[in-house]
């Protein structure tokens, strides 16, 4: 009897163990943790040759703005990142001559407020609008020629040489020259010269002034003196 009870208990434990194993095997795996927010600076640091571009993004405080925009907009961003060699090719002192506001605009000129995949450059219309603005003095033209993507600013001509990073919301492309906008790197036209002051009209003469001038003119004319001649018969008698 006891032996039968042991067999029944063992059988029950075996069945329970099999059921637990089946339930565990069928339970879905836990979902992966959601990815953290995209960090532009981390992506550029990982690429390894954008130190100057990173420094300028930080000094102009655009780095935090970029990450914030990526989390708050559905349009995405496209960044045209010049390599360190591109900055080294600039004329010595170029960046030092810029004001703080011009440095901000220079960095903004490399940021397009929409996501553009490499295949979409064939269909986008130029000039592209950047964070710096649009118009003739901030023109950024992109044209596809075969497998090349050419960029022109009116001062700079270069190509997109590499894709640094891309997802469905952010694209970062490497360019081998710093994109120089016309608005910053061409002389501004001089301000127009001030208009000459209007000449004052001469005051009209009053009748009294005219009379006074006439009297002065008359006074300056020499007077004619009549000298009498001696008449015969009136001289001294001898």
XYZ file of N, CA and C in Angstrom, residues 3-5 10 16 27 44 83 89 118 120 136 140-141 151 154 158 165 167 171 188 194-195 200 208 218 224 232 237:
87
model
N 3.853 1.445 -0.936
C 4.599 1.502 -2.200
C 3.733 2.122 -3.285
N 2.442 1.806 -3.264
C 1.537 2.359 -4.264
C 1.405 3.867 -4.079
N 1.356 4.312 -2.834
C 1.264 5.752 -2.570
C 2.502 6.488 -3.078
N 5.040 10.118 -6.983
C 6.098 10.328 -7.978
C 5.502 10.657 -9.338
N 3.392 17.241 -12.994
C 3.466 18.662 -12.652
C 4.709 19.302 -13.249
N 5.775 30.708 -22.835
C 5.650 32.117 -22.456
C 6.557 32.966 -23.345
N 28.559 61.303 -33.745
C 29.726 61.928 -34.377
C 31.021 61.502 -33.686
N 34.242 67.132 -42.166
C 35.257 66.385 -41.423
C 36.299 67.350 -40.863
N 41.350 72.724 -43.969
C 41.594 73.307 -45.290
C 41.153 74.764 -45.386
N 19.450 58.981 -48.753
C 20.341 59.162 -49.906
C 19.590 59.044 -51.223
N 16.525 60.009 -51.721
C 15.576 61.108 -51.871
C 16.209 62.379 -52.421
N 18.712 83.885 -51.446
C 19.930 83.891 -52.254
C 21.189 83.856 -51.406
N 21.552 76.657 -50.693
C 22.220 75.362 -50.586
C 21.612 74.456 -51.650
N 22.348 74.250 -52.714
C 21.850 73.469 -53.846
C 22.486 72.082 -53.843
N 27.131 69.415 -53.928
C 26.582 70.495 -53.111
C 27.259 71.797 -53.503
N 27.359 78.657 -53.687
C 27.739 79.923 -54.296
C 29.186 80.262 -54.011
N 31.289 70.969 -53.308
C 31.816 69.731 -52.742
C 30.811 68.612 -52.986
N 25.515 58.143 -40.544
C 24.450 57.509 -39.759
C 23.122 57.768 -40.454
N 18.747 56.563 -39.896
C 17.632 55.724 -39.467
C 16.397 56.283 -40.168
N 19.529 61.625 -40.546
C 20.576 61.255 -41.502
C 21.754 62.202 -41.312
N 29.412 92.749 -47.221
C 28.092 93.356 -47.288
C 28.170 94.646 -48.110
N 24.338 109.368 -47.317
C 23.225 110.236 -46.907
C 22.929 111.285 -47.961
N 21.675 111.633 -48.110
C 21.275 112.640 -49.095
C 21.804 114.002 -48.676
N 19.349 126.381 -48.465
C 18.382 127.370 -48.008
C 18.188 128.431 -49.074
N 12.322 148.132 -47.876
C 13.251 148.996 -47.141
C 14.682 148.695 -47.504
N 23.833 155.708 -54.390
C 23.837 157.124 -54.774
C 24.922 157.872 -54.032
N 29.169 166.452 -59.246
C 29.724 167.376 -60.254
C 29.718 168.805 -59.687
N 34.397 189.372 -68.376
C 35.090 190.642 -68.614
C 34.294 191.789 -67.998
N 40.063 196.665 -61.257
C 40.470 197.782 -62.092
C 41.943 198.066 -61.893
